[in-house]
Amino acid sequence: MGKYVILIAEIHKLHNDPCWRLFVKALYFNGFILFVLYG
């Protein structure tokens, strides 16, 4: 999970577009649900 968080942080730095931020948040949220269900 730590690597995933770091990856999101790096993507966040590279892309400051609001639409991209929403996309990243959605990906992070989905990843978190998968982590809770299967992790």
PQR file of N, CA, C, O and H, with PARSE charges and radii, in Angstrom:
ATOM      1  N   MET A   1       0.834  -1.201   0.000 -0.4000 1.5000
ATOM      2  CA  MET A   1       0.000   0.000   0.000 -0.0000 2.0000
ATOM      3  C   MET A   1       0.869   1.252   0.000  0.5500 1.7000
ATOM      4  O   MET A   1       0.505   2.263  -0.600 -0.5500 1.4000
ATOM      5  N   GLY A   2       2.010   1.188   0.666 -0.4000 1.5000
ATOM      6  CA  GLY A   2       2.917   2.335   0.738 -0.0000 2.0000
ATOM      7  C   GLY A   2       3.402   2.776  -0.632  0.5500 1.7000
ATOM      8  O   GLY A   2       3.440   3.968  -0.937 -0.5500 1.4000
ATOM      9  H   GLY A   2       2.306   0.366   1.154  0.4000 1.0000
ATOM     10  N   LYS A   3       3.772   1.798  -1.457 -0.4000 1.5000
ATOM     11  CA  LYS A   3       4.248   2.105  -2.810 -0.0000 2.0000
ATOM     12  C   LYS A   3       3.158   2.792  -3.615  0.5500 1.7000
ATOM     13  O   LYS A   3       3.429   3.710  -4.389 -0.5500 1.4000
ATOM     14  H   LYS A   3       3.741   0.830  -1.209  0.4000 1.0000
ATOM     15  N   TYR A   4       1.927   2.342  -3.429 -0.4000 1.5000
ATOM     16  CA  TYR A   4       0.781   2.907  -4.141 -0.0000 2.0000
ATOM     17  C   TYR A   4       0.579   4.380  -3.774  0.5500 1.7000
ATOM     18  O   TYR A   4       0.327   5.218  -4.639 -0.5500 1.4000
ATOM     19  H   TYR A   4       1.707   1.596  -2.800  0.4000 1.0000
ATOM     20  N   VAL A   5       0.695   4.678  -2.479 -0.4000 1.5000
ATOM     21  CA  VAL A   5       0.540   6.054  -1.995 -0.0000 2.0000
ATOM     22  C   VAL A   5       1.627   6.950  -2.573  0.5500 1.7000
ATOM     23  O   VAL A   5       1.353   8.078  -2.981 -0.5500 1.4000
ATOM     24  H   VAL A   5       0.900   3.997  -1.776  0.4000 1.0000
ATOM     25  N   ILE A   6       2.863   6.449  -2.608 -0.4000 1.5000
ATOM     26  CA  ILE A   6       3.983   7.202  -3.170 -0.0000 2.0000
ATOM     27  C   ILE A   6       3.750   7.471  -4.653  0.5500 1.7000
ATOM     28  O   ILE A   6       4.002   8.575  -5.137 -0.5500 1.4000
ATOM     29  H   ILE A   6       3.086   5.532  -2.277  0.4000 1.0000
ATOM     30  N   LEU A   7       3.269   6.462  -5.371 -0.4000 1.5000
ATOM     31  CA  LEU A   7       2.974   6.612  -6.797 -0.0000 2.0000
ATOM     32  C   LEU A   7       1.929   7.700  -7.019  0.5500 1.7000
ATOM     33  O   LEU A   7       2.090   8.542  -7.902 -0.5500 1.4000
ATOM     34  H   LEU A   7       3.063   5.566  -4.978  0.4000 1.0000
ATOM     35  N   ILE A   8       0.868   7.688  -6.231 -0.4000 1.5000
ATOM     36  CA  ILE A   8      -0.177   8.708  -6.330 -0.0000 2.0000
ATOM     37  C   ILE A   8       0.402  10.092  -6.063  0.5500 1.7000
ATOM     38  O   ILE A   8       0.071  11.051  -6.761 -0.5500 1.4000
ATOM     39  H   ILE A   8       0.737   7.003  -5.514  0.4000 1.0000
ATOM     40  N   ALA A   9       1.267  10.199  -5.056 -0.4000 1.5000
ATOM     41  CA  ALA A   9       1.889  11.482  -4.728 -0.0000 2.0000
ATOM     42  C   ALA A   9       2.735  11.997  -5.889  0.5500 1.7000
ATOM     43  O   ALA A   9       2.705  13.188  -6.199 -0.5500 1.4000
ATOM     44  H   ALA A   9       1.536   9.421  -4.489  0.4000 1.0000
ATOM     45  N   GLU A  10       3.485  11.109  -6.528 -0.4000 1.5000
ATOM     46  CA  GLU A  10       4.319  11.491  -7.670 -0.0000 2.0000
ATOM     47  C   GLU A  10       3.459  11.963  -8.837  0.5500 1.7000
ATOM     48  O   GLU A  10       3.762  12.982  -9.458 -0.5500 1.4000
ATOM     49  H   GLU A  10       3.509  10.141  -6.276  0.4000 1.0000
ATOM     50  N   ILE A  11       2.395  11.234  -9.137 -0.4000 1.5000
ATOM     51  CA  ILE A  11       1.478  11.624 -10.213 -0.0000 2.0000
ATOM     52  C   ILE A  11       0.854  12.981  -9.891  0.5500 1.7000
ATOM     53  O   ILE A  11       0.676  13.819 -10.775 -0.5500 1.4000
ATOM     54  H   ILE A  11       2.150  10.406  -8.633  0.4000 1.0000
ATOM     55  N   HIS A  12       0.528  13.182  -8.628 -0.4000 1.5000
ATOM     56  CA  HIS A  12      -0.083  14.422  -8.169 -0.0000 2.0000
ATOM     57  C   HIS A  12       0.840  15.609  -8.434  0.5500 1.7000
ATOM     58  O   HIS A  12       0.381  16.674  -8.846 -0.5500 1.4000
ATOM     59  H   HIS A  12       0.673  12.501  -7.911  0.4000 1.0000
ATOM     60  N   LYS A  13       2.136  15.429  -8.199 -0.4000 1.5000
ATOM     61  CA  LYS A  13       3.119  16.489  -8.441 -0.0000 2.0000
ATOM     62  C   LYS A  13       3.227  16.808  -9.924  0.5500 1.7000
ATOM     63  O   LYS A  13       3.330  17.970 -10.317 -0.5500 1.4000
ATOM     64  H   LYS A  13       2.509  14.564  -7.864  0.4000 1.0000
ATOM     65  N   LEU A  14       3.202  15.755 -10.747 -0.4000 1.5000
ATOM     66  CA  LEU A  14       3.402  15.930 -12.185 -0.0000 2.0000
ATOM     67  C   LEU A  14       2.205  16.589 -12.859  0.5500 1.7000
ATOM     68  O   LEU A  14       2.373  17.360 -13.804 -0.5500 1.4000
ATOM     69  H   LEU A  14       3.118  14.811 -10.428  0.4000 1.0000
ATOM     70  N   HIS A  15       1.006  16.295 -12.384 -0.4000 1.5000
ATOM     71  CA  HIS A  15      -0.209  16.774 -13.042 -0.0000 2.0000
ATOM     72  C   HIS A  15      -1.052  17.573 -12.057  0.5500 1.7000
ATOM     73  O   HIS A  15      -1.643  17.012 -11.135 -0.5500 1.4000
ATOM     74  H   HIS A  15       0.869  15.669 -11.616  0.4000 1.0000
ATOM     75  N   ASN A  16      -1.103  18.893 -12.261 -0.4000 1.5000
ATOM     76  CA  ASN A  16      -1.882  19.742 -11.356 -0.0000 2.0000
ATOM     77  C   ASN A  16      -3.232  20.134 -11.945  0.5500 1.7000
ATOM     78  O   ASN A  16      -3.887  21.052 -11.452 -0.5500 1.4000
ATOM     79  H   ASN A  16      -0.623  19.349 -13.010  0.4000 1.0000
ATOM     80  N   ASP A  17      -3.644  19.439 -12.993 -0.4000 1.5000
ATOM     81  CA  ASP A  17      -4.932  19.719 -13.618 -0.0000 2.0000
ATOM     82  C   ASP A  17      -6.073  19.224 -12.727  0.5500 1.7000
ATOM     83  O   ASP A  17      -6.036  18.085 -12.264 -0.5500 1.4000
ATOM     84  H   ASP A  17      -3.112  18.693 -13.393  0.4000 1.0000
ATOM     85  N   PRO A  18      -7.087  20.060 -12.480 -0.5600 1.5000
ATOM     86  CA  PRO A  18      -8.200  19.662 -11.599  0.2800 2.0000
ATOM     87  C   PRO A  18      -8.893  18.375 -12.045  0.5500 1.7000
ATOM     88  O   PRO A  18      -9.238  17.538 -11.210 -0.5500 1.4000
ATOM     89  N   CYS A  19      -9.096  18.211 -13.344 -0.4000 1.5000
ATOM     90  CA  CYS A  19      -9.742  16.998 -13.853 -0.0000 2.0000
ATOM     91  C   CYS A  19      -8.886  15.772 -13.549  0.5500 1.7000
ATOM     92  O   CYS A  19      -9.397  14.718 -13.169 -0.5500 1.4000
ATOM     93  H   CYS A  19      -8.815  18.891 -14.022  0.4000 1.0000
ATOM     94  N   TRP A  20      -7.570  15.932 -13.724 -0.4000 1.5000
ATOM     95  CA  TRP A  20      -6.650  14.842 -13.423 -0.0000 2.0000
ATOM     96  C   TRP A  20      -6.705  14.502 -11.946  0.5500 1.7000
ATOM     97  O   TRP A  20      -6.643  13.331 -11.569 -0.5500 1.4000
ATOM     98  H   TRP A  20      -7.156  16.788 -14.032  0.4000 1.0000
ATOM     99  N   ARG A  21      -6.824  15.535 -11.102 -0.4000 1.5000
ATOM    100  CA  ARG A  21      -6.902  15.308  -9.656 -0.0000 2.0000
ATOM    101  C   ARG A  21      -8.129  14.477  -9.299  0.5500 1.7000
ATOM    102  O   ARG A  21      -8.053  13.568  -8.473 -0.5500 1.4000
ATOM    103  H   ARG A  21      -6.874  16.485 -11.408  0.4000 1.0000
ATOM    104  N   LEU A  22      -9.248  14.792  -9.920 -0.4000 1.5000
ATOM    105  CA  LEU A  22     -10.469  14.015  -9.674 -0.0000 2.0000
ATOM    106  C   LEU A  22     -10.284  12.566 -10.094  0.5500 1.7000
ATOM    107  O   LEU A  22     -10.724  11.643  -9.410 -0.5500 1.4000
ATOM    108  H   LEU A  22      -9.310  15.531 -10.591  0.4000 1.0000
ATOM    109  N   PHE A  23      -9.616  12.383 -11.243 -0.4000 1.5000
ATOM    110  CA  PHE A  23      -9.349  11.044 -11.750 -0.0000 2.0000
ATOM    111  C   PHE A  23      -8.470  10.262 -10.773  0.5500 1.7000
ATOM    112  O   PHE A  23      -8.735   9.095 -10.481 -0.5500 1.4000
ATOM    113  H   PHE A  23      -9.259  13.134 -11.799  0.4000 1.0000
ATOM    114  N   VAL A  24      -7.426  10.918 -10.275 -0.4000 1.5000
ATOM    115  CA  VAL A  24      -6.510  10.276  -9.325 -0.0000 2.0000
ATOM    116  C   VAL A  24      -7.238   9.931  -8.032  0.5500 1.7000
ATOM    117  O   VAL A  24      -7.039   8.856  -7.468 -0.5500 1.4000
ATOM    118  H   VAL A  24      -7.211  11.865 -10.512  0.4000 1.0000
ATOM    119  N   LYS A  25      -8.087  10.851  -7.563 -0.4000 1.5000
ATOM    120  CA  LYS A  25      -8.855  10.586  -6.342 -0.0000 2.0000
ATOM    121  C   LYS A  25      -9.770   9.384  -6.525  0.5500 1.7000
ATOM    122  O   LYS A  25      -9.913   8.561  -5.621 -0.5500 1.4000
ATOM    123  H   LYS A  25      -8.249  11.725  -8.022  0.4000 1.0000
ATOM    124  N   ALA A  26     -10.388   9.284  -7.697 -0.4000 1.5000
ATOM    125  CA  ALA A  26     -11.265   8.148  -7.986 -0.0000 2.0000
ATOM    126  C   ALA A  26     -10.467   6.845  -7.995  0.5500 1.7000
ATOM    127  O   ALA A  26     -10.901   5.835  -7.442 -0.5500 1.4000
ATOM    128  H   ALA A  26     -10.272   9.952  -8.432  0.4000 1.0000
ATOM    129  N   LEU A  27      -9.293   6.884  -8.631 -0.4000 1.5000
ATOM    130  CA  LEU A  27      -8.426   5.700  -8.666 -0.0000 2.0000
ATOM    131  C   LEU A  27      -7.997   5.306  -7.260  0.5500 1.7000
ATOM    132  O   LEU A  27      -8.010   4.128  -6.904 -0.5500 1.4000
ATOM    133  H   LEU A  27      -8.940   7.705  -9.080  0.4000 1.0000
ATOM    134  N   TYR A  28      -7.617   6.300  -6.466 -0.4000 1.5000
ATOM    135  CA  TYR A  28      -7.162   6.043  -5.106 -0.0000 2.0000
ATOM    136  C   TYR A  28      -8.287   5.434  -4.269  0.5500 1.7000
ATOM    137  O   TYR A  28      -8.072   4.486  -3.515 -0.5500 1.4000
ATOM    138  H   TYR A  28      -7.607   7.257  -6.755  0.4000 1.0000
ATOM    139  N   PHE A  29      -9.488   5.993  -4.415 -0.4000 1.5000
ATOM    140  CA  PHE A  29     -10.645   5.499  -3.677 -0.0000 2.0000
ATOM    141  C   PHE A  29     -10.952   4.058  -4.052  0.5500 1.7000
ATOM    142  O   PHE A  29     -11.188   3.223  -3.179 -0.5500 1.4000
ATOM    143  H   PHE A  29      -9.663   6.763  -5.028  0.4000 1.0000
ATOM    144  N   ASN A  30     -10.950   3.760  -5.363 -0.4000 1.5000
ATOM    145  CA  ASN A  30     -11.194   2.395  -5.831 -0.0000 2.0000
ATOM    146  C   ASN A  30     -10.117   1.446  -5.317  0.5500 1.7000
ATOM    147  O   ASN A  30     -10.415   0.325  -4.903 -0.5500 1.4000
ATOM    148  H   ASN A  30     -10.758   4.439  -6.073  0.4000 1.0000
ATOM    149  N   GLY A  31      -8.876   1.895  -5.344 -0.4000 1.5000
ATOM    150  CA  GLY A  31      -7.764   1.091  -4.849 -0.0000 2.0000
ATOM    151  C   GLY A  31      -7.904   0.806  -3.362  0.5500 1.7000
ATOM    152  O   GLY A  31      -7.592  -0.291  -2.897 -0.5500 1.4000
ATOM    153  H   GLY A  31      -8.634   2.805  -5.680  0.4000 1.0000
ATOM    154  N   PHE A  32      -8.380   1.807  -2.617 -0.4000 1.5000
ATOM    155  CA  PHE A  32      -8.564   1.654  -1.178 -0.0000 2.0000
ATOM    156  C   PHE A  32      -9.640   0.616  -0.886  0.5500 1.7000
ATOM    157  O   PHE A  32      -9.481  -0.218   0.004 -0.5500 1.4000
ATOM    158  H   PHE A  32      -8.634   2.697  -2.994  0.4000 1.0000
ATOM    159  N   ILE A  33     -10.741   0.671  -1.643 -0.4000 1.5000
ATOM    160  CA  ILE A  33     -11.821  -0.312  -1.469 -0.0000 2.0000
ATOM    161  C   ILE A  33     -11.311  -1.722  -1.773  0.5500 1.7000
ATOM    162  O   ILE A  33     -11.594  -2.663  -1.031 -0.5500 1.4000
ATOM    163  H   ILE A  33     -10.870   1.349  -2.367  0.4000 1.0000
ATOM    164  N   LEU A  34     -10.561  -1.862  -2.861 -0.4000 1.5000
ATOM    165  CA  LEU A  34     -10.001  -3.168  -3.217 -0.0000 2.0000
ATOM    166  C   LEU A  34      -9.059  -3.659  -2.122  0.5500 1.7000
ATOM    167  O   LEU A  34      -9.049  -4.843  -1.785 -0.5500 1.4000
ATOM    168  H   LEU A  34     -10.330  -1.098  -3.463  0.4000 1.0000
ATOM    169  N   PHE A  35      -8.266  -2.735  -1.568 -0.4000 1.5000
ATOM    170  CA  PHE A  35      -7.331  -3.087  -0.503 -0.0000 2.0000
ATOM    171  C   PHE A  35      -8.088  -3.582   0.732  0.5500 1.7000
ATOM    172  O   PHE A  35      -7.690  -4.563   1.360 -0.5500 1.4000
ATOM    173  H   PHE A  35      -8.275  -1.773  -1.842  0.4000 1.0000
ATOM    174  N   VAL A  36      -9.173  -2.899   1.069 -0.4000 1.5000
ATOM    175  CA  VAL A  36      -9.977  -3.296   2.233 -0.0000 2.0000
ATOM    176  C   VAL A  36     -10.634  -4.655   1.997  0.5500 1.7000
ATOM    177  O   VAL A  36     -10.657  -5.503   2.889 -0.5500 1.4000
ATOM    178  H   VAL A  36      -9.496  -2.102   0.559  0.4000 1.0000
ATOM    179  N   LEU A  37     -11.164  -4.857   0.795 -0.4000 1.5000
ATOM    180  CA  LEU A  37     -11.876  -6.098   0.500 -0.0000 2.0000
ATOM    181  C   LEU A  37     -10.943  -7.302   0.374  0.5500 1.7000
ATOM    182  O   LEU A  37     -11.246  -8.387   0.870 -0.5500 1.4000
ATOM    183  H   LEU A  37     -11.145  -4.168   0.071  0.4000 1.0000
ATOM    184  N   TYR A  38      -9.809  -7.099  -0.290 -0.4000 1.5000
ATOM    185  CA  TYR A  38      -8.949  -8.238  -0.630 -0.0000 2.0000
ATOM    186  C   TYR A  38      -7.579  -8.217   0.045  0.5500 1.7000
ATOM    187  O   TYR A  38      -6.849  -9.207  -0.007 -0.5500 1.4000
ATOM    188  H   TYR A  38      -9.563  -6.217  -0.692  0.4000 1.0000
ATOM    189  N   GLY A  39      -7.227  -7.102   0.675 -0.4000 1.5000
ATOM    190  CA  GLY A  39      -5.865  -6.910   1.176 -0.0000 2.0000
ATOM    191  C   GLY A  39      -5.553  -7.576   2.468  0.5500 1.7000
ATOM    192  O   GLY A  39      -4.431  -7.468   2.963 -0.5500 1.4000
ATOM    193  H   GLY A  39      -7.820  -6.298   0.717  0.4000 1.0000
TER
END
